[in-house]
Amino acid sequence: MQAIATVIGADLGGFADEFGACFEESLFTFFHDVPPVFDWVNGLRGNPIRKCIPQICCGRKGICANPGLKRAKSSFLVGEGSMQVFIAEDNYYELEILRRQVQSWGSRHGGVSITAVQCVAEVGPADLRTYDAVFLDVELPGKDGFAFAQELRGAGCSADIVFVTNHPELSLKGYTVHAQDYIIKPVEQERIDAAMDYIARNCRLKERRSIVLQRGISQQDRYFLTEILYVEASNHSSIVYTYDKTQSYALTFAQMEKLLPAEDFKKCHRGYIVNLHAVKGLRRNSITLVDGREILVSTTYFQSVKDALIALRGGQ
């Protein structure tokens, strides 16, 4: 600890003991790369330690005001594992605690990759489509956690969302975006473990699966299953619809149905197969998708689709 204090030009004395092991690990975590240190220091506004290292902030005003996901990936990516977790918490100390708790779970379950930021104003919701879990503080600068969660669902992100907040009275709002959990601060390790256990059971394996479709003689297209909104029958071929493109393949509708896992995709009409994770609303004769598009659902398949959606969302 003293070596780090010497490097940054300030004797921190017994501050590390007072701040605890979390503070010490924070320095080790962020000191390897200069930009994260600037973010860390700017996150300490109002904290006595900030005046110990004023030289670090020279010429880097507001670096943490709008940390986009692209930058966050390079600066805050911690660990490598099969699950991807995004954390947004404006209080840097609480952000670090939450990161440590998720990382602790990951160390016991094969590892996790964590992206952690203090605000989401410049984070593109579409960039989080392949993430397994999103932990959001409700009170974020510029754009609150609920607003960002709605954007995530609108962009087709099917990650499990967990809200972390000081306000238990707001918990009902989480249901509007199908939040998996609502954790009240201070956050205990046991609550994070329970949330991550649930997420792992529901998301870890299926989110990483993909299919490869042959297009023409030599072209192959790979899709993550979470990218596909629905498939439409077209004569003797099938059309795949994603969030940002449409592509036709020389596969019959029956062949395509066999390729797509039944627990994630359901036939809702003689001419449509829908991704259950992309369904925002279900009516008697139509399905509304997370991006606002609508497709048909027939009387024959309505009940099976409804039952599958209820099962997918834990009976809600």
Short mmCIF file of C-alpha atoms in Angstrom, two decimals:
data_model
loop_
_atom_site.label_atom_id
_atom_site.label_comp_id
_atom_site.label_asym_id
_atom_site.label_seq_id
_atom_site.Cartn_x
_atom_site.Cartn_y
_atom_site.Cartn_z
CA MET A 1 0.00 0.00 0.00
CA GLN A 2 2.85 2.38 0.87
CA ALA A 3 4.44 1.73 -2.52
CA ILE A 4 1.28 2.85 -4.27
CA ALA A 5 1.08 5.95 -2.08
CA THR A 6 4.64 6.82 -3.07
CA VAL A 7 3.88 6.43 -6.76
CA ILE A 8 0.94 8.81 -6.68
CA GLY A 9 2.91 11.28 -4.58
CA ALA A 10 0.95 11.19 -1.35
CA ASP A 11 1.45 9.42 1.95
CA LEU A 12 -1.92 7.88 2.69
CA GLY A 13 -0.82 6.80 6.14
CA GLY A 14 -3.48 4.87 8.00
CA PHE A 15 -6.22 5.84 5.55
CA ALA A 16 -6.16 2.41 3.94
CA ASP A 17 -6.80 0.75 7.29
CA GLU A 18 -9.79 3.00 7.88
CA PHE A 19 -11.13 2.55 4.37
CA GLY A 20 -10.59 -1.21 4.50
CA ALA A 21 -9.55 -3.90 2.08
CA CYS A 22 -12.01 -2.65 -0.53
CA PHE A 23 -10.06 0.62 -0.85
CA GLU A 24 -6.76 -1.19 -1.18
CA GLU A 25 -8.09 -3.48 -3.91
CA SER A 26 -9.59 -0.45 -5.67
CA LEU A 27 -6.14 1.07 -6.03
CA PHE A 28 -4.67 -2.15 -7.34
CA THR A 29 -7.62 -2.65 -9.68
CA PHE A 30 -7.54 0.78 -11.28
CA PHE A 31 -3.92 1.89 -11.00
CA HIS A 32 -2.69 -0.31 -13.87
CA ASP A 33 -4.27 2.07 -16.40
CA VAL A 34 -4.17 5.86 -16.04
CA PRO A 35 -7.72 6.70 -17.28
CA PRO A 36 -9.39 4.51 -14.64
CA VAL A 37 -7.38 6.30 -11.95
CA PHE A 38 -8.75 9.63 -13.18
CA ASP A 39 -12.25 8.19 -13.02
CA TRP A 40 -11.60 6.82 -9.56
CA VAL A 41 -10.29 10.16 -8.29
CA ASN A 42 -13.15 12.12 -9.85
CA GLY A 43 -15.51 9.68 -8.15
CA LEU A 44 -14.12 10.79 -4.80
CA ARG A 45 -15.47 14.35 -4.91
CA GLY A 46 -16.17 15.35 -1.34
CA ASN A 47 -13.99 12.56 0.05
CA PRO A 48 -10.94 13.63 2.13
CA ILE A 49 -8.57 11.47 0.10
CA ARG A 50 -9.12 13.51 -3.07
CA LYS A 51 -7.07 16.43 -1.74
CA CYS A 52 -4.12 14.08 -1.23
CA ILE A 53 -3.71 13.54 -4.98
CA PRO A 54 -4.76 16.72 -6.81
CA GLN A 55 -2.07 16.35 -9.49
CA ILE A 56 -3.87 13.36 -10.96
CA CYS A 57 -6.86 15.47 -12.01
CA CYS A 58 -4.91 18.07 -14.02
CA GLY A 59 -6.36 18.53 -17.49
CA ARG A 60 -8.92 15.75 -17.15
CA LYS A 61 -12.05 17.57 -16.02
CA GLY A 62 -15.28 15.66 -16.24
CA ILE A 63 -13.72 12.47 -17.56
CA CYS A 64 -16.36 10.41 -15.79
CA ALA A 65 -19.35 12.49 -16.85
CA ASN A 66 -20.34 10.33 -19.82
CA PRO A 67 -18.33 7.10 -19.87
CA GLY A 68 -19.60 5.21 -22.92
CA LEU A 69 -19.60 1.44 -23.03
CA LYS A 70 -16.77 1.32 -25.56
CA ARG A 71 -14.51 3.18 -23.21
CA ALA A 72 -15.84 1.31 -20.19
CA LYS A 73 -14.92 -2.01 -21.75
CA SER A 74 -11.28 -1.02 -21.96
CA SER A 75 -11.14 0.69 -18.59
CA PHE A 76 -13.34 -1.33 -16.31
CA LEU A 77 -13.46 -4.87 -17.70
CA VAL A 78 -12.61 -7.15 -14.80
CA GLY A 79 -12.04 -10.88 -15.13
CA GLU A 80 -12.89 -13.28 -17.91
CA GLY A 81 -15.62 -15.86 -17.69
CA SER A 82 -18.61 -17.38 -19.39
CA MET A 83 -21.04 -14.76 -18.03
CA GLN A 84 -21.06 -11.08 -18.92
CA VAL A 85 -22.27 -8.65 -16.26
CA PHE A 86 -22.86 -4.90 -16.60
CA ILE A 87 -22.98 -2.69 -13.50
CA ALA A 88 -24.05 0.97 -13.33
CA GLU A 89 -23.76 2.75 -9.98
CA ASP A 90 -23.00 6.45 -9.58
CA ASN A 91 -21.39 6.12 -6.14
CA TYR A 92 -17.87 4.89 -6.80
CA TYR A 93 -17.42 3.25 -3.41
CA GLU A 94 -20.72 1.34 -3.77
CA LEU A 95 -19.81 0.48 -7.37
CA GLU A 96 -16.60 -1.13 -6.17
CA ILE A 97 -18.39 -3.08 -3.44
CA LEU A 98 -20.95 -4.41 -5.93
CA ARG A 99 -18.21 -5.30 -8.41
CA ARG A 100 -16.35 -7.22 -5.70
CA GLN A 101 -19.50 -9.09 -4.71
CA VAL A 102 -20.26 -10.15 -8.28
CA GLN A 103 -16.62 -11.08 -8.80
CA SER A 104 -16.71 -13.13 -5.59
CA TRP A 105 -19.65 -15.10 -6.97
CA GLY A 106 -17.79 -15.52 -10.25
CA SER A 107 -14.69 -16.88 -8.53
CA ARG A 108 -16.84 -19.72 -7.24
CA HIS A 109 -18.71 -20.35 -10.51
CA GLY A 110 -16.23 -20.31 -13.37
CA GLY A 111 -15.59 -16.58 -13.60
CA VAL A 112 -17.44 -13.51 -14.85
CA SER A 113 -16.59 -10.59 -17.13
CA ILE A 114 -17.68 -7.34 -15.51
CA THR A 115 -18.16 -3.94 -17.13
CA ALA A 116 -18.72 -1.23 -14.50
CA VAL A 117 -19.60 2.43 -15.10
CA GLN A 118 -20.90 5.37 -13.08
CA CYS A 119 -23.48 6.63 -15.58
CA VAL A 120 -25.17 5.34 -18.72
CA ALA A 121 -25.76 8.54 -20.69
CA GLU A 122 -23.53 7.42 -23.56
CA VAL A 123 -23.94 3.66 -23.24
CA GLY A 124 -25.69 2.22 -26.28
CA PRO A 125 -28.46 -0.17 -25.19
CA ALA A 126 -27.82 -2.33 -28.26
CA ASP A 127 -24.28 -2.97 -27.01
CA LEU A 128 -25.70 -4.92 -24.07
CA ARG A 129 -27.74 -7.43 -26.09
CA THR A 130 -25.26 -10.23 -25.42
CA TYR A 131 -24.95 -9.55 -21.68
CA ASP A 132 -26.35 -11.99 -19.15
CA ALA A 133 -26.99 -9.62 -16.24
CA VAL A 134 -27.42 -5.87 -15.77
CA PHE A 135 -27.22 -4.36 -12.28
CA LEU A 136 -28.63 -0.82 -12.22
CA ASP A 137 -28.73 1.82 -9.53
CA VAL A 138 -32.11 3.55 -9.80
CA GLU A 139 -30.65 7.03 -9.28
CA LEU A 140 -28.10 7.57 -12.04
CA PRO A 141 -26.94 10.98 -13.33
CA GLY A 142 -28.47 12.12 -16.60
CA LYS A 143 -30.61 9.04 -17.13
CA ASP A 144 -32.08 6.99 -14.29
CA GLY A 145 -31.97 3.22 -14.06
CA PHE A 146 -35.63 2.71 -14.98
CA ALA A 147 -35.34 4.80 -18.15
CA PHE A 148 -32.21 2.95 -19.19
CA ALA A 149 -33.85 -0.41 -18.50
CA GLN A 150 -36.74 0.53 -20.80
CA GLU A 151 -34.22 1.41 -23.51
CA LEU A 152 -32.52 -1.95 -23.03
CA ARG A 153 -35.78 -3.83 -23.52
CA GLY A 154 -36.62 -1.67 -26.51
CA ALA A 155 -33.26 -2.56 -28.08
CA GLY A 156 -33.89 -6.25 -27.58
CA CYS A 157 -31.65 -6.84 -24.58
CA SER A 158 -32.95 -9.94 -22.81
CA ALA A 159 -30.44 -9.82 -19.95
CA ASP A 160 -31.75 -10.27 -16.43
CA ILE A 161 -32.05 -6.81 -14.87
CA VAL A 162 -31.42 -6.31 -11.15
CA PHE A 163 -32.16 -2.91 -9.62
CA VAL A 164 -30.06 -1.80 -6.64
CA THR A 165 -31.42 1.15 -4.66
CA ASN A 166 -32.15 2.84 -1.35
CA HIS A 167 -35.85 3.19 -2.24
CA PRO A 168 -37.99 0.07 -1.58
CA GLU A 169 -41.15 2.01 -2.48
CA LEU A 170 -40.08 2.04 -6.15
CA SER A 171 -39.86 -1.73 -6.50
CA LEU A 172 -43.14 -2.08 -8.43
CA LYS A 173 -41.70 -0.05 -11.31
CA GLY A 174 -39.24 -2.87 -11.93
CA TYR A 175 -42.02 -5.13 -13.17
CA THR A 176 -42.59 -2.90 -16.19
CA VAL A 177 -39.25 -4.05 -17.61
CA HIS A 178 -39.49 -7.62 -16.24
CA ALA A 179 -36.74 -7.05 -13.68
CA GLN A 180 -35.40 -10.23 -12.15
CA ASP A 181 -34.74 -8.74 -8.72
CA TYR A 182 -34.84 -5.53 -6.68
CA ILE A 183 -32.13 -5.31 -4.02
CA ILE A 184 -32.22 -2.74 -1.23
CA LYS A 185 -28.95 -1.18 -0.06
CA PRO A 186 -26.75 -1.93 1.77
CA VAL A 187 -26.21 -4.93 -0.48
CA GLU A 188 -25.29 -8.20 1.20
CA GLN A 189 -23.19 -10.87 -0.50
CA GLU A 190 -25.97 -13.42 0.04
CA ARG A 191 -28.41 -11.33 -2.02
CA ILE A 192 -25.96 -11.03 -4.88
CA ASP A 193 -25.25 -14.76 -4.74
CA ALA A 194 -28.97 -15.57 -4.91
CA ALA A 195 -29.52 -13.22 -7.85
CA MET A 196 -26.51 -14.53 -9.75
CA ASP A 197 -27.50 -18.15 -9.09
CA TYR A 198 -30.90 -17.48 -10.66
CA ILE A 199 -29.38 -15.65 -13.61
CA ALA A 200 -26.88 -18.45 -14.19
CA ARG A 201 -29.63 -21.06 -14.31
CA ASN A 202 -31.69 -19.07 -16.78
CA CYS A 203 -29.17 -17.31 -18.97
CA ARG A 204 -25.61 -18.55 -18.95
CA LEU A 205 -25.97 -21.44 -21.37
CA LYS A 206 -28.72 -20.27 -23.68
CA GLU A 207 -27.36 -16.75 -24.21
CA ARG A 208 -24.11 -18.06 -25.64
CA ARG A 209 -25.68 -20.47 -28.13
CA SER A 210 -25.66 -19.65 -31.80
CA ILE A 211 -26.65 -21.16 -35.12
CA VAL A 212 -24.92 -21.07 -38.50
CA LEU A 213 -27.08 -20.74 -41.62
CA GLN A 214 -25.85 -21.40 -45.14
CA ARG A 215 -26.44 -18.58 -47.61
CA GLY A 216 -25.70 -19.44 -51.21
CA ILE A 217 -22.78 -21.70 -52.12
CA SER A 218 -20.02 -20.33 -49.93
CA GLN A 219 -21.53 -17.78 -47.53
CA GLN A 220 -22.32 -18.67 -43.93
CA ASP A 221 -24.05 -16.45 -41.38
CA ARG A 222 -23.72 -16.96 -37.63
CA TYR A 223 -26.43 -15.67 -35.32
CA PHE A 224 -26.57 -15.52 -31.56
CA LEU A 225 -30.01 -16.82 -30.72
CA THR A 226 -30.73 -13.60 -28.84
CA GLU A 227 -30.26 -11.63 -32.08
CA ILE A 228 -33.18 -13.30 -33.85
CA LEU A 229 -36.59 -11.68 -33.35
CA TYR A 230 -38.65 -14.03 -35.48
CA VAL A 231 -38.63 -16.19 -38.60
CA GLU A 232 -41.17 -15.93 -41.41
CA ALA A 233 -42.09 -18.59 -43.96
CA SER A 234 -41.78 -17.52 -47.60
CA ASN A 235 -42.70 -20.18 -50.18
CA HIS A 236 -39.93 -22.80 -49.83
CA SER A 237 -37.54 -20.54 -47.95
CA SER A 238 -37.37 -18.82 -44.56
CA ILE A 239 -36.69 -15.18 -43.70
CA VAL A 240 -34.76 -14.39 -40.52
CA TYR A 241 -35.51 -11.04 -38.88
CA THR A 242 -33.05 -9.52 -36.41
CA TYR A 243 -33.02 -6.10 -34.79
CA ASP A 244 -31.17 -4.48 -37.67
CA LYS A 245 -31.37 -6.74 -40.71
CA THR A 246 -33.42 -9.25 -42.70
CA GLN A 247 -32.03 -12.24 -44.57
CA SER A 248 -33.62 -15.04 -46.62
CA TYR A 249 -32.34 -18.64 -46.56
CA ALA A 250 -33.06 -21.66 -48.72
CA LEU A 251 -34.45 -23.59 -45.78
CA THR A 252 -38.03 -24.72 -45.43
CA PHE A 253 -40.04 -23.46 -42.49
CA ALA A 254 -40.01 -26.97 -41.00
CA GLN A 255 -36.21 -27.14 -41.28
CA MET A 256 -35.83 -23.79 -39.59
CA GLU A 257 -38.16 -24.83 -36.79
CA LYS A 258 -35.93 -27.84 -36.06
CA LEU A 259 -32.80 -25.67 -35.94
CA LEU A 260 -34.18 -23.29 -33.31
CA PRO A 261 -34.35 -24.52 -29.67
CA ALA A 262 -37.94 -25.11 -28.58
CA GLU A 263 -37.40 -23.58 -25.13
CA ASP A 264 -36.57 -20.22 -26.72
CA PHE A 265 -38.60 -20.18 -29.94
CA LYS A 266 -42.26 -20.99 -30.47
CA LYS A 267 -44.35 -21.38 -33.58
CA CYS A 268 -47.10 -18.78 -33.18
CA HIS A 269 -48.68 -19.02 -36.63
CA ARG A 270 -48.33 -21.27 -39.64
CA GLY A 271 -46.00 -18.65 -41.09
CA TYR A 272 -44.14 -17.36 -38.01
CA ILE A 273 -41.73 -18.58 -35.34
CA VAL A 274 -41.12 -16.06 -32.54
CA ASN A 275 -38.26 -15.64 -30.10
CA LEU A 276 -39.99 -15.76 -26.71
CA HIS A 277 -37.35 -13.48 -25.18
CA ALA A 278 -38.25 -10.78 -27.73
CA VAL A 279 -41.97 -10.71 -26.89
CA LYS A 280 -43.18 -7.52 -25.23
CA GLY A 281 -46.92 -8.11 -25.43
CA LEU A 282 -49.39 -10.83 -26.41
CA ARG A 283 -52.94 -10.30 -27.66
CA ARG A 284 -55.46 -12.73 -29.12
CA ASN A 285 -54.34 -12.24 -32.70
CA SER A 286 -50.99 -10.48 -32.51
CA ILE A 287 -47.63 -10.39 -30.74
CA THR A 288 -45.80 -7.14 -30.03
CA LEU A 289 -42.02 -7.43 -30.07
CA VAL A 290 -39.56 -5.43 -27.99
CA ASP A 291 -38.69 -3.17 -30.93
CA GLY A 292 -42.36 -2.33 -31.60
CA ARG A 293 -42.96 -4.64 -34.56
CA GLU A 294 -46.02 -6.88 -34.59
CA ILE A 295 -46.52 -10.37 -35.98
CA LEU A 296 -49.55 -12.64 -36.16
CA VAL A 297 -50.50 -15.28 -33.62
CA SER A 298 -53.24 -17.73 -34.54
CA THR A 299 -55.90 -19.27 -32.33
CA THR A 300 -54.21 -22.65 -32.76
CA TYR A 301 -50.95 -21.50 -31.17
CA PHE A 302 -52.11 -18.74 -28.82
CA GLN A 303 -52.35 -20.85 -25.66
CA SER A 304 -49.02 -22.63 -26.17
CA VAL A 305 -47.28 -19.29 -26.68
CA LYS A 306 -48.98 -17.83 -23.61
CA ASP A 307 -47.98 -20.82 -21.46
CA ALA A 308 -44.39 -20.63 -22.70
CA LEU A 309 -44.17 -16.93 -21.85
CA ILE A 310 -45.55 -17.50 -18.36
CA ALA A 311 -43.05 -20.29 -17.75
CA LEU A 312 -40.20 -18.16 -19.09
CA ARG A 313 -41.02 -15.30 -16.73
CA GLY A 314 -41.40 -17.42 -13.65
CA GLY A 315 -45.18 -17.46 -13.53
CA GLN A 316 -45.58 -13.66 -13.79
#
